[in-house]
Amino acid sequence: MQITSVVNQKGGVGKTSLSVGLAAALAERGRRALLIDLDPQGHATTELLGLAEAPTAGPNLARALTKTWKGPVEELIVAHPRSNIARGGAFDVIPTSPGMFDLIRRLDQFRVPGWQLARVIQFANYDHVIIDCPPALDVLTNNALAATHGILVPVQPDRTSIRALRLLKDQISYVEQTIGRPPIVYFGLVPSLYRRPMSGYATTALRALHEFDIPVLPHLPLGVVMNEAAVRGMPVTTFAPETVQAAAFRQIAHIMDSRAAETAQHPAQPIAPAEQDDFVFEDFIADVSQARNINDNGSRRKLYDLLPKRPRPPR
């Protein structure tokens, strides 16, 4: 299973379009593809694929990440019904949910920030997992970076993208050092959302992006077909399979598939650290109370009896 994060903290560069188009193109190749909508705005779920948000009270990604729901990952997944899928393939989605907006504050409370998503998807049965990241360098993006084998970075050919890419590289180095994971591979840059023919300004910016020594993959220029496909809740590879954009998604899918085949011979999947129990105040008090009652025969023996604690079975 190859995990790819589509990441750029700069908004409006085509992260969601690339995530959806890549997952759909992989399914069209007969691969089992899982798209994770990690962006609280949920554009991949509701706007591009026409799916409903996961219910607040049921199994959803926000509850899984905070461990308020601990079921199998399959219960989080829905199939996309309007895609061309080859034999043996699948295009499934873990949709966003309303609780994602409050998730950053809650994830900051965990003892090992960054590994929650890796634990949720570690038993998923797919050829490719594509993570659509939020437009921010926050704890959600860090979770994607912790879980991923490599990243795709959609960029607009302009000067602001050059600075954003430098900041992203710094953030990736920070995550690697903080959680002690192997180096994250840059699968490639995907120039996106520019008008054709490319202006001199855009050409100069694209030349500067080449200097980062990151592979530059097929381009995704602006096209109204992307909006028309989204209105119908379909990926562009299904809605308009003969367009330049659909062809680019298939070329990128071929590149990612080839890379997955190469790495399958030398697997180096990031492994989340061993599961640690979260601090629970009631358990702590129960332990202290039990120790006090055993070791103290004085007036303080029942000191903790009025504090909240979980009942323990007699030994």
PDB file of C-alpha atoms in Angstrom:
ATOM      1  CA  MET A   1       0.000   0.000   0.000  1.00  0.00           C
ATOM      2  CA  GLN A   2       1.497   3.304  -1.107  1.00  0.00           C
ATOM      3  CA  ILE A   3       0.336   6.379   0.830  1.00  0.00           C
ATOM      4  CA  THR A   4       0.580   9.714  -0.979  1.00  0.00           C
ATOM      5  CA  SER A   5      -0.206  13.085   0.578  1.00  0.00           C
ATOM      6  CA  VAL A   6      -1.250  15.937  -1.689  1.00  0.00           C
ATOM      7  CA  VAL A   7       0.024  18.903   0.254  1.00  0.00           C
ATOM      8  CA  ASN A   8       0.635  22.636  -0.047  1.00  0.00           C
ATOM      9  CA  GLN A   9      -0.185  25.136   2.677  1.00  0.00           C
ATOM     10  CA  LYS A  10      -0.976  27.680  -0.033  1.00  0.00           C
ATOM     11  CA  GLY A  11      -4.679  27.629  -0.788  1.00  0.00           C
ATOM     12  CA  GLY A  12      -6.241  27.588  -4.239  1.00  0.00           C
ATOM     13  CA  VAL A  13      -3.489  25.629  -5.985  1.00  0.00           C
ATOM     14  CA  GLY A  14      -5.543  22.570  -6.972  1.00  0.00           C
ATOM     15  CA  LYS A  15      -4.852  20.113  -4.131  1.00  0.00           C
ATOM     16  CA  THR A  16      -8.368  18.698  -4.075  1.00  0.00           C
ATOM     17  CA  SER A  17      -8.667  18.472  -7.860  1.00  0.00           C
ATOM     18  CA  LEU A  18      -5.360  16.592  -8.004  1.00  0.00           C
ATOM     19  CA  SER A  19      -6.337  14.269  -5.145  1.00  0.00           C
ATOM     20  CA  VAL A  20      -9.685  13.342  -6.687  1.00  0.00           C
ATOM     21  CA  GLY A  21      -8.367  13.080 -10.239  1.00  0.00           C
ATOM     22  CA  LEU A  22      -5.413  10.900  -9.217  1.00  0.00           C
ATOM     23  CA  ALA A  23      -7.551   8.510  -7.143  1.00  0.00           C
ATOM     24  CA  ALA A  24     -10.068   8.195  -9.987  1.00  0.00           C
ATOM     25  CA  ALA A  25      -7.334   7.582 -12.572  1.00  0.00           C
ATOM     26  CA  LEU A  26      -5.787   4.863 -10.400  1.00  0.00           C
ATOM     27  CA  ALA A  27      -9.178   3.148 -10.060  1.00  0.00           C
ATOM     28  CA  GLU A  28      -9.530   3.373 -13.823  1.00  0.00           C
ATOM     29  CA  ARG A  29      -6.252   1.416 -14.053  1.00  0.00           C
ATOM     30  CA  GLY A  30      -7.732  -1.370 -11.929  1.00  0.00           C
ATOM     31  CA  ARG A  31      -6.118  -0.263  -8.684  1.00  0.00           C
ATOM     32  CA  ARG A  32      -7.837  -0.103  -5.337  1.00  0.00           C
ATOM     33  CA  ALA A  33      -7.658   3.576  -4.384  1.00  0.00           C
ATOM     34  CA  LEU A  34      -8.754   5.179  -1.116  1.00  0.00           C
ATOM     35  CA  LEU A  35      -9.144   8.960  -0.934  1.00  0.00           C
ATOM     36  CA  ILE A  36      -9.017  10.522   2.554  1.00  0.00           C
ATOM     37  CA  ASP A  37     -10.600  13.975   2.833  1.00  0.00           C
ATOM     38  CA  LEU A  38      -8.469  15.420   5.633  1.00  0.00           C
ATOM     39  CA  ASP A  39      -9.435  19.015   4.847  1.00  0.00           C
ATOM     40  CA  PRO A  40     -12.112  20.282   7.293  1.00  0.00           C
ATOM     41  CA  GLN A  41     -13.638  22.306   4.444  1.00  0.00           C
ATOM     42  CA  GLY A  42     -14.557  18.991   2.835  1.00  0.00           C
ATOM     43  CA  HIS A  43     -14.469  20.126  -0.788  1.00  0.00           C
ATOM     44  CA  ALA A  44     -13.397  16.693  -2.028  1.00  0.00           C
ATOM     45  CA  THR A  45     -16.358  15.049  -0.287  1.00  0.00           C
ATOM     46  CA  THR A  46     -19.188  17.440  -1.015  1.00  0.00           C
ATOM     47  CA  GLU A  47     -18.141  19.661  -3.912  1.00  0.00           C
ATOM     48  CA  LEU A  48     -16.124  17.438  -6.248  1.00  0.00           C
ATOM     49  CA  LEU A  49     -17.596  13.999  -5.529  1.00  0.00           C
ATOM     50  CA  GLY A  50     -21.135  14.886  -4.466  1.00  0.00           C
ATOM     51  CA  LEU A  51     -21.015  12.737  -1.329  1.00  0.00           C
ATOM     52  CA  ALA A  52     -22.552  13.445   2.052  1.00  0.00           C
ATOM     53  CA  GLU A  53     -20.474  14.271   5.109  1.00  0.00           C
ATOM     54  CA  ALA A  54     -20.137  11.464   7.617  1.00  0.00           C
ATOM     55  CA  PRO A  55     -22.744  11.740  10.406  1.00  0.00           C
ATOM     56  CA  THR A  56     -21.601  13.390  13.621  1.00  0.00           C
ATOM     57  CA  ALA A  57     -22.830  10.615  15.907  1.00  0.00           C
ATOM     58  CA  GLY A  58     -21.715   7.651  13.814  1.00  0.00           C
ATOM     59  CA  PRO A  59     -18.292   6.394  12.733  1.00  0.00           C
ATOM     60  CA  ASN A  60     -16.346   9.275  11.204  1.00  0.00           C
ATOM     61  CA  LEU A  61     -12.774  10.407  10.670  1.00  0.00           C
ATOM     62  CA  ALA A  62     -12.798  13.045  13.410  1.00  0.00           C
ATOM     63  CA  ARG A  63     -13.912  10.535  16.048  1.00  0.00           C
ATOM     64  CA  ALA A  64     -11.434   7.932  14.824  1.00  0.00           C
ATOM     65  CA  LEU A  65      -8.512  10.348  15.046  1.00  0.00           C
ATOM     66  CA  THR A  66      -9.399  11.314  18.621  1.00  0.00           C
ATOM     67  CA  LYS A  67     -10.164   7.701  19.641  1.00  0.00           C
ATOM     68  CA  THR A  68     -13.741   8.482  20.648  1.00  0.00           C
ATOM     69  CA  TRP A  69     -14.615   5.804  18.072  1.00  0.00           C
ATOM     70  CA  LYS A  70     -12.366   2.729  17.721  1.00  0.00           C
ATOM     71  CA  GLY A  71     -14.001   0.530  15.112  1.00  0.00           C
ATOM     72  CA  PRO A  72     -12.428  -0.920  11.946  1.00  0.00           C
ATOM     73  CA  VAL A  73     -11.400   1.504   9.205  1.00  0.00           C
ATOM     74  CA  GLU A  74     -13.867  -0.154   6.808  1.00  0.00           C
ATOM     75  CA  GLU A  75     -16.744   1.465   8.712  1.00  0.00           C
ATOM     76  CA  LEU A  76     -15.400   4.918   7.806  1.00  0.00           C
ATOM     77  CA  ILE A  77     -15.320   4.216   4.064  1.00  0.00           C
ATOM     78  CA  VAL A  78     -17.922   4.876   1.366  1.00  0.00           C
ATOM     79  CA  ALA A  79     -17.677   3.935  -2.299  1.00  0.00           C
ATOM     80  CA  HIS A  80     -17.938   6.591  -4.994  1.00  0.00           C
ATOM     81  CA  PRO A  81     -20.761   5.515  -7.313  1.00  0.00           C
ATOM     82  CA  ARG A  82     -20.054   7.706 -10.373  1.00  0.00           C
ATOM     83  CA  SER A  83     -16.594   6.692 -11.590  1.00  0.00           C
ATOM     84  CA  ASN A  84     -15.133   4.520 -14.320  1.00  0.00           C
ATOM     85  CA  ILE A  85     -13.488   1.630 -12.479  1.00  0.00           C
ATOM     86  CA  ALA A  86     -11.577  -1.168 -14.181  1.00  0.00           C
ATOM     87  CA  ARG A  87     -11.888  -4.765 -13.110  1.00  0.00           C
ATOM     88  CA  GLY A  88     -10.334  -5.282  -9.680  1.00  0.00           C
ATOM     89  CA  GLY A  89     -10.260  -1.555  -8.959  1.00  0.00           C
ATOM     90  CA  ALA A  90     -12.075   0.596  -6.431  1.00  0.00           C
ATOM     91  CA  PHE A  91     -12.552   4.276  -5.757  1.00  0.00           C
ATOM     92  CA  ASP A  92     -13.456   4.621  -2.083  1.00  0.00           C
ATOM     93  CA  VAL A  93     -13.543   7.675   0.154  1.00  0.00           C
ATOM     94  CA  ILE A  94     -13.186   8.471   3.837  1.00  0.00           C
ATOM     95  CA  PRO A  95     -15.358  11.602   3.843  1.00  0.00           C
ATOM     96  CA  THR A  96     -15.017  14.635   6.018  1.00  0.00           C
ATOM     97  CA  SER A  97     -17.313  15.242   8.995  1.00  0.00           C
ATOM     98  CA  PRO A  98     -18.477  18.329  10.919  1.00  0.00           C
ATOM     99  CA  GLY A  99     -16.163  17.502  13.847  1.00  0.00           C
ATOM    100  CA  MET A 100     -13.080  18.084  11.695  1.00  0.00           C
ATOM    101  CA  PHE A 101     -13.206  21.809  12.394  1.00  0.00           C
ATOM    102  CA  ASP A 102     -12.554  21.253  16.113  1.00  0.00           C
ATOM    103  CA  LEU A 103     -10.021  18.512  15.520  1.00  0.00           C
ATOM    104  CA  ILE A 104      -6.829  20.575  15.663  1.00  0.00           C
ATOM    105  CA  ARG A 105      -7.400  21.605  19.295  1.00  0.00           C
ATOM    106  CA  ARG A 106      -8.201  18.040  20.348  1.00  0.00           C
ATOM    107  CA  LEU A 107      -5.271  16.406  18.543  1.00  0.00           C
ATOM    108  CA  ASP A 108      -2.844  18.788  20.223  1.00  0.00           C
ATOM    109  CA  GLN A 109      -3.666  17.049  23.529  1.00  0.00           C
ATOM    110  CA  PHE A 110      -2.231  13.699  22.427  1.00  0.00           C
ATOM    111  CA  ARG A 111       1.049  12.487  23.847  1.00  0.00           C
ATOM    112  CA  VAL A 112       2.567  11.710  20.415  1.00  0.00           C
ATOM    113  CA  PRO A 113       1.086  14.272  17.993  1.00  0.00           C
ATOM    114  CA  GLY A 114       1.223  13.253  14.375  1.00  0.00           C
ATOM    115  CA  TRP A 115       0.653   9.466  14.412  1.00  0.00           C
ATOM    116  CA  GLN A 116      -3.145   9.339  14.792  1.00  0.00           C
ATOM    117  CA  LEU A 117      -3.951   9.034  11.073  1.00  0.00           C
ATOM    118  CA  ALA A 118      -1.264   6.382  10.551  1.00  0.00           C
ATOM    119  CA  ARG A 119      -2.918   4.227  13.227  1.00  0.00           C
ATOM    120  CA  VAL A 120      -6.381   4.656  11.721  1.00  0.00           C
ATOM    121  CA  ILE A 121      -5.406   3.496   8.227  1.00  0.00           C
ATOM    122  CA  GLN A 122      -2.676   0.978   9.027  1.00  0.00           C
ATOM    123  CA  PHE A 123      -4.948  -2.014   8.279  1.00  0.00           C
ATOM    124  CA  ALA A 124      -6.610  -0.557   5.169  1.00  0.00           C
ATOM    125  CA  ASN A 125      -6.507  -2.916   2.179  1.00  0.00           C
ATOM    126  CA  TYR A 126      -5.691  -0.721  -0.821  1.00  0.00           C
ATOM    127  CA  ASP A 127      -3.032  -0.317  -3.487  1.00  0.00           C
ATOM    128  CA  HIS A 128      -2.984   3.451  -3.069  1.00  0.00           C
ATOM    129  CA  VAL A 129      -4.133   5.831  -0.354  1.00  0.00           C
ATOM    130  CA  ILE A 130      -4.401   9.487  -1.399  1.00  0.00           C
ATOM    131  CA  ILE A 131      -4.661  12.101   1.368  1.00  0.00           C
ATOM    132  CA  ASP A 132      -6.153  15.485   0.487  1.00  0.00           C
ATOM    133  CA  CYS A 133      -4.511  17.800   3.027  1.00  0.00           C
ATOM    134  CA  PRO A 134      -5.839  21.129   4.341  1.00  0.00           C
ATOM    135  CA  PRO A 135      -4.265  24.408   3.157  1.00  0.00           C
ATOM    136  CA  ALA A 136      -2.249  24.847   6.359  1.00  0.00           C
ATOM    137  CA  LEU A 137       0.887  23.619   8.111  1.00  0.00           C
ATOM    138  CA  ASP A 138      -1.052  22.356  11.120  1.00  0.00           C
ATOM    139  CA  VAL A 139      -1.485  19.157  13.122  1.00  0.00           C
ATOM    140  CA  LEU A 140      -3.701  17.633  10.409  1.00  0.00           C
ATOM    141  CA  THR A 141      -1.028  18.146   7.771  1.00  0.00           C
ATOM    142  CA  ASN A 142       1.544  16.771  10.225  1.00  0.00           C
ATOM    143  CA  ASN A 143      -0.614  13.650  10.590  1.00  0.00           C
ATOM    144  CA  ALA A 144      -0.617  13.192   6.828  1.00  0.00           C
ATOM    145  CA  LEU A 145       3.157  13.689   6.669  1.00  0.00           C
ATOM    146  CA  ALA A 146       3.674  11.140   9.450  1.00  0.00           C
ATOM    147  CA  ALA A 147       1.634   8.502   7.635  1.00  0.00           C
ATOM    148  CA  THR A 148       2.821   9.111   4.087  1.00  0.00           C
ATOM    149  CA  HIS A 149       5.426   7.468   1.893  1.00  0.00           C
ATOM    150  CA  GLY A 150       5.748  10.570  -0.242  1.00  0.00           C
ATOM    151  CA  ILE A 151       4.081  13.792  -1.313  1.00  0.00           C
ATOM    152  CA  LEU A 152       2.704  15.432  -4.410  1.00  0.00           C
ATOM    153  CA  VAL A 153       2.815  19.234  -4.379  1.00  0.00           C
ATOM    154  CA  PRO A 154       0.453  21.108  -6.724  1.00  0.00           C
ATOM    155  CA  VAL A 155       1.921  24.525  -7.500  1.00  0.00           C
ATOM    156  CA  GLN A 156       0.880  27.539  -9.488  1.00  0.00           C
ATOM    157  CA  PRO A 157       3.732  28.891 -11.606  1.00  0.00           C
ATOM    158  CA  ASP A 158       4.176  32.165  -9.728  1.00  0.00           C
ATOM    159  CA  ARG A 159       6.562  33.661  -7.176  1.00  0.00           C
ATOM    160  CA  THR A 160       4.317  33.004  -4.174  1.00  0.00           C
ATOM    161  CA  SER A 161       4.505  29.257  -4.862  1.00  0.00           C
ATOM    162  CA  ILE A 162       8.289  29.406  -4.654  1.00  0.00           C
ATOM    163  CA  ARG A 163       8.186  30.796  -1.115  1.00  0.00           C
ATOM    164  CA  ALA A 164       5.400  28.360  -0.124  1.00  0.00           C
ATOM    165  CA  LEU A 165       7.506  25.434  -1.320  1.00  0.00           C
ATOM    166  CA  ARG A 166      10.470  26.581   0.789  1.00  0.00           C
ATOM    167  CA  LEU A 167       8.229  26.765   3.883  1.00  0.00           C
ATOM    168  CA  LEU A 168       6.810  23.320   3.133  1.00  0.00           C
ATOM    169  CA  LYS A 169      10.289  21.807   2.913  1.00  0.00           C
ATOM    170  CA  ASP A 170      11.118  23.322   6.316  1.00  0.00           C
ATOM    171  CA  GLN A 171       7.932  21.885   7.810  1.00  0.00           C
ATOM    172  CA  ILE A 172       8.656  18.447   6.425  1.00  0.00           C
ATOM    173  CA  SER A 173      12.142  18.493   7.944  1.00  0.00           C
ATOM    174  CA  TYR A 174      10.623  19.495  11.283  1.00  0.00           C
ATOM    175  CA  VAL A 175       8.095  16.631  11.207  1.00  0.00           C
ATOM    176  CA  GLU A 176      10.747  14.090  10.265  1.00  0.00           C
ATOM    177  CA  GLN A 177      12.924  15.129  13.200  1.00  0.00           C
ATOM    178  CA  THR A 178      10.102  15.483  15.736  1.00  0.00           C
ATOM    179  CA  ILE A 179       8.506  12.078  15.237  1.00  0.00           C
ATOM    180  CA  GLY A 180      11.650  10.250  14.112  1.00  0.00           C
ATOM    181  CA  ARG A 181      10.301   8.911  10.845  1.00  0.00           C
ATOM    182  CA  PRO A 182      12.217   8.058   7.633  1.00  0.00           C
ATOM    183  CA  PRO A 183      12.741  10.866   5.082  1.00  0.00           C
ATOM    184  CA  ILE A 184       9.626  11.779   3.110  1.00  0.00           C
ATOM    185  CA  VAL A 185       9.969  11.334  -0.637  1.00  0.00           C
ATOM    186  CA  TYR A 186       8.985  14.173  -2.953  1.00  0.00           C
ATOM    187  CA  PHE A 187       7.052  12.322  -5.658  1.00  0.00           C
ATOM    188  CA  GLY A 188       6.770  15.481  -7.704  1.00  0.00           C
ATOM    189  CA  LEU A 189       5.492  18.982  -8.355  1.00  0.00           C
ATOM    190  CA  VAL A 190       2.310  19.355 -10.426  1.00  0.00           C
ATOM    191  CA  PRO A 191       1.994  22.795 -12.083  1.00  0.00           C
ATOM    192  CA  SER A 192      -1.694  23.653 -11.922  1.00  0.00           C
ATOM    193  CA  LEU A 193      -4.356  26.287 -12.493  1.00  0.00           C
ATOM    194  CA  TYR A 194      -2.599  28.473 -15.044  1.00  0.00           C
ATOM    195  CA  ARG A 195      -3.991  29.873 -18.257  1.00  0.00           C
ATOM    196  CA  ARG A 196      -2.792  28.691 -21.627  1.00  0.00           C
ATOM    197  CA  PRO A 197      -0.678  29.755 -23.384  1.00  0.00           C
ATOM    198  CA  MET A 198       1.702  30.159 -20.444  1.00  0.00           C
ATOM    199  CA  SER A 199       2.795  33.755 -19.895  1.00  0.00           C
ATOM    200  CA  GLY A 200       6.405  34.865 -19.649  1.00  0.00           C
ATOM    201  CA  TYR A 201       5.920  35.477 -15.920  1.00  0.00           C
ATOM    202  CA  ALA A 202       4.634  31.930 -15.394  1.00  0.00           C
ATOM    203  CA  THR A 203       7.434  30.463 -17.498  1.00  0.00           C
ATOM    204  CA  THR A 204      10.049  32.247 -15.391  1.00  0.00           C
ATOM    205  CA  ALA A 205       8.421  31.023 -12.155  1.00  0.00           C
ATOM    206  CA  LEU A 206       8.260  27.467 -13.492  1.00  0.00           C
ATOM    207  CA  ARG A 207      11.955  27.608 -14.316  1.00  0.00           C
ATOM    208  CA  ALA A 208      12.641  28.628 -10.701  1.00  0.00           C
ATOM    209  CA  LEU A 209      10.550  25.680  -9.438  1.00  0.00           C
ATOM    210  CA  HIS A 210      12.728  23.313 -11.464  1.00  0.00           C
ATOM    211  CA  GLU A 211      15.699  24.468  -9.394  1.00  0.00           C
ATOM    212  CA  PHE A 212      14.318  22.682  -6.306  1.00  0.00           C
ATOM    213  CA  ASP A 213      15.489  19.404  -7.850  1.00  0.00           C
ATOM    214  CA  ILE A 214      12.041  17.825  -7.462  1.00  0.00           C
ATOM    215  CA  PRO A 215      10.483  15.966 -10.414  1.00  0.00           C
ATOM    216  CA  VAL A 216       7.990  18.103 -12.338  1.00  0.00           C
ATOM    217  CA  LEU A 217       5.028  15.966 -13.408  1.00  0.00           C
ATOM    218  CA  PRO A 218       2.408  16.550 -16.143  1.00  0.00           C
ATOM    219  CA  HIS A 219       0.633  19.895 -15.899  1.00  0.00           C
ATOM    220  CA  LEU A 220      -3.018  20.557 -14.997  1.00  0.00           C
ATOM    221  CA  PRO A 221      -3.954  23.836 -16.700  1.00  0.00           C
ATOM    222  CA  LEU A 222      -7.184  25.690 -16.006  1.00  0.00           C
ATOM    223  CA  GLY A 223     -10.255  24.351 -17.727  1.00  0.00           C
ATOM    224  CA  VAL A 224     -13.978  24.790 -17.253  1.00  0.00           C
ATOM    225  CA  VAL A 225     -14.340  21.028 -17.565  1.00  0.00           C
ATOM    226  CA  MET A 226     -13.103  20.685 -13.972  1.00  0.00           C
ATOM    227  CA  ASN A 227     -16.048  22.764 -12.725  1.00  0.00           C
ATOM    228  CA  GLU A 228     -18.522  20.974 -14.941  1.00  0.00           C
ATOM    229  CA  ALA A 229     -17.404  17.601 -13.645  1.00  0.00           C
ATOM    230  CA  ALA A 230     -17.650  18.798 -10.027  1.00  0.00           C
ATOM    231  CA  VAL A 231     -21.235  19.990 -10.544  1.00  0.00           C
ATOM    232  CA  ARG A 232     -22.146  16.427 -11.485  1.00  0.00           C
ATOM    233  CA  GLY A 233     -20.164  14.882  -8.633  1.00  0.00           C
ATOM    234  CA  MET A 234     -17.879  13.045 -11.041  1.00  0.00           C
ATOM    235  CA  PRO A 235     -14.110  12.961 -11.557  1.00  0.00           C
ATOM    236  CA  VAL A 236     -12.999  14.556 -14.805  1.00  0.00           C
ATOM    237  CA  THR A 237     -11.583  11.214 -16.006  1.00  0.00           C
ATOM    238  CA  THR A 238     -15.156   9.930 -16.091  1.00  0.00           C
ATOM    239  CA  PHE A 239     -16.991  13.100 -17.136  1.00  0.00           C
ATOM    240  CA  ALA A 240     -14.615  14.219 -19.899  1.00  0.00           C
ATOM    241  CA  PRO A 241     -12.137  11.402 -20.541  1.00  0.00           C
ATOM    242  CA  GLU A 242     -10.642  12.935 -23.717  1.00  0.00           C
ATOM    243  CA  THR A 243      -9.606  16.286 -22.208  1.00  0.00           C
ATOM    244  CA  VAL A 244      -6.095  17.518 -21.477  1.00  0.00           C
ATOM    245  CA  GLN A 245      -6.804  17.370 -17.733  1.00  0.00           C
ATOM    246  CA  ALA A 246      -8.015  13.756 -17.839  1.00  0.00           C
ATOM    247  CA  ALA A 247      -4.937  12.760 -19.823  1.00  0.00           C
ATOM    248  CA  ALA A 248      -2.682  14.461 -17.256  1.00  0.00           C
ATOM    249  CA  PHE A 249      -4.366  12.614 -14.372  1.00  0.00           C
ATOM    250  CA  ARG A 250      -3.772   9.299 -16.160  1.00  0.00           C
ATOM    251  CA  GLN A 251      -0.125  10.143 -16.782  1.00  0.00           C
ATOM    252  CA  ILE A 252       0.382  11.026 -13.107  1.00  0.00           C
ATOM    253  CA  ALA A 253      -1.425   7.824 -12.077  1.00  0.00           C
ATOM    254  CA  HIS A 254       0.923   5.821 -14.304  1.00  0.00           C
ATOM    255  CA  ILE A 255       3.940   7.476 -12.671  1.00  0.00           C
ATOM    256  CA  MET A 256       2.624   6.800  -9.168  1.00  0.00           C
ATOM    257  CA  ASP A 257       1.755   3.212 -10.048  1.00  0.00           C
ATOM    258  CA  SER A 258       5.243   2.622 -11.427  1.00  0.00           C
ATOM    259  CA  ARG A 259       6.794   4.042  -8.290  1.00  0.00           C
ATOM    260  CA  ALA A 260       4.582   1.837  -6.104  1.00  0.00           C
ATOM    261  CA  ALA A 261       5.693  -1.228  -8.065  1.00  0.00           C
ATOM    262  CA  GLU A 262       9.342  -0.284  -7.526  1.00  0.00           C
ATOM    263  CA  THR A 263       8.987   0.366  -3.803  1.00  0.00           C
ATOM    264  CA  ALA A 264       7.014  -2.869  -3.319  1.00  0.00           C
ATOM    265  CA  GLN A 265      10.262  -4.725  -3.978  1.00  0.00           C
ATOM    266  CA  HIS A 266      11.988  -2.748  -1.212  1.00  0.00           C
ATOM    267  CA  PRO A 267       9.219  -1.822   1.255  1.00  0.00           C
ATOM    268  CA  ALA A 268       9.969   0.995   3.680  1.00  0.00           C
ATOM    269  CA  GLN A 269       6.554   1.816   5.089  1.00  0.00           C
ATOM    270  CA  PRO A 270       6.549   4.228   8.034  1.00  0.00           C
ATOM    271  CA  ILE A 271       5.446   2.433  11.194  1.00  0.00           C
ATOM    272  CA  ALA A 272       3.565   4.216  13.934  1.00  0.00           C
ATOM    273  CA  PRO A 273       5.108   3.879  17.391  1.00  0.00           C
ATOM    274  CA  ALA A 274       3.730   1.261  19.720  1.00  0.00           C
ATOM    275  CA  GLU A 275       0.290   2.106  21.014  1.00  0.00           C
ATOM    276  CA  GLN A 276       0.392   4.024  24.262  1.00  0.00           C
ATOM    277  CA  ASP A 277      -2.525   4.406  26.607  1.00  0.00           C
ATOM    278  CA  ASP A 278      -3.692   7.988  26.906  1.00  0.00           C
ATOM    279  CA  PHE A 279      -3.580   9.541  30.353  1.00  0.00           C
ATOM    280  CA  VAL A 280      -6.916   8.955  32.093  1.00  0.00           C
ATOM    281  CA  PHE A 281      -7.413  10.894  35.331  1.00  0.00           C
ATOM    282  CA  GLU A 282      -9.796   8.324  36.826  1.00  0.00           C
ATOM    283  CA  ASP A 283      -7.299   5.483  36.287  1.00  0.00           C
ATOM    284  CA  PHE A 284      -4.518   7.539  37.876  1.00  0.00           C
ATOM    285  CA  ILE A 285      -6.636   8.232  40.969  1.00  0.00           C
ATOM    286  CA  ALA A 286      -7.635   4.571  41.211  1.00  0.00           C
ATOM    287  CA  ASP A 287      -3.968   3.522  41.191  1.00  0.00           C
ATOM    288  CA  VAL A 288      -2.990   6.115  43.808  1.00  0.00           C
ATOM    289  CA  SER A 289      -5.978   5.238  46.004  1.00  0.00           C
ATOM    290  CA  GLN A 290      -5.172   1.545  45.891  1.00  0.00           C
ATOM    291  CA  ALA A 291      -1.535   2.164  46.798  1.00  0.00           C
ATOM    292  CA  ARG A 292      -2.555   4.503  49.647  1.00  0.00           C
ATOM    293  CA  ASN A 293      -4.986   1.978  51.111  1.00  0.00           C
ATOM    294  CA  ILE A 294      -2.357  -0.768  51.048  1.00  0.00           C
ATOM    295  CA  ASN A 295       0.579   1.220  52.396  1.00  0.00           C
ATOM    296  CA  ASP A 296      -0.976   3.777  54.761  1.00  0.00           C
ATOM    297  CA  ASN A 297      -2.799   2.740  57.951  1.00  0.00           C
ATOM    298  CA  GLY A 298      -3.202   6.296  59.204  1.00  0.00           C
ATOM    299  CA  SER A 299      -5.809   9.017  58.813  1.00  0.00           C
ATOM    300  CA  ARG A 300      -4.970   9.594  55.144  1.00  0.00           C
ATOM    301  CA  ARG A 301      -5.808   6.045  54.097  1.00  0.00           C
ATOM    302  CA  LYS A 302      -9.219   6.951  52.628  1.00  0.00           C
ATOM    303  CA  LEU A 303      -8.088  10.345  51.333  1.00  0.00           C
ATOM    304  CA  TYR A 304      -8.865   9.571  47.673  1.00  0.00           C
ATOM    305  CA  ASP A 305     -12.177   7.772  48.169  1.00  0.00           C
ATOM    306  CA  LEU A 306     -14.256  10.824  47.204  1.00  0.00           C
ATOM    307  CA  LEU A 307     -12.336  11.511  43.972  1.00  0.00           C
ATOM    308  CA  PRO A 308     -13.536  10.043  40.658  1.00  0.00           C
ATOM    309  CA  LYS A 309     -11.940   6.716  39.802  1.00  0.00           C
ATOM    310  CA  ARG A 310     -12.759   3.614  37.851  1.00  0.00           C
ATOM    311  CA  PRO A 311     -13.769   0.541  39.867  1.00  0.00           C
ATOM    312  CA  ARG A 312     -11.182  -2.245  39.788  1.00  0.00           C
ATOM    313  CA  PRO A 313     -12.073  -5.933  40.088  1.00  0.00           C
ATOM    314  CA  PRO A 314     -10.891  -7.527  43.355  1.00  0.00           C
ATOM    315  CA  ARG A 315      -7.662  -9.541  43.149  1.00  0.00           C
TER     316      ARG A 315
END
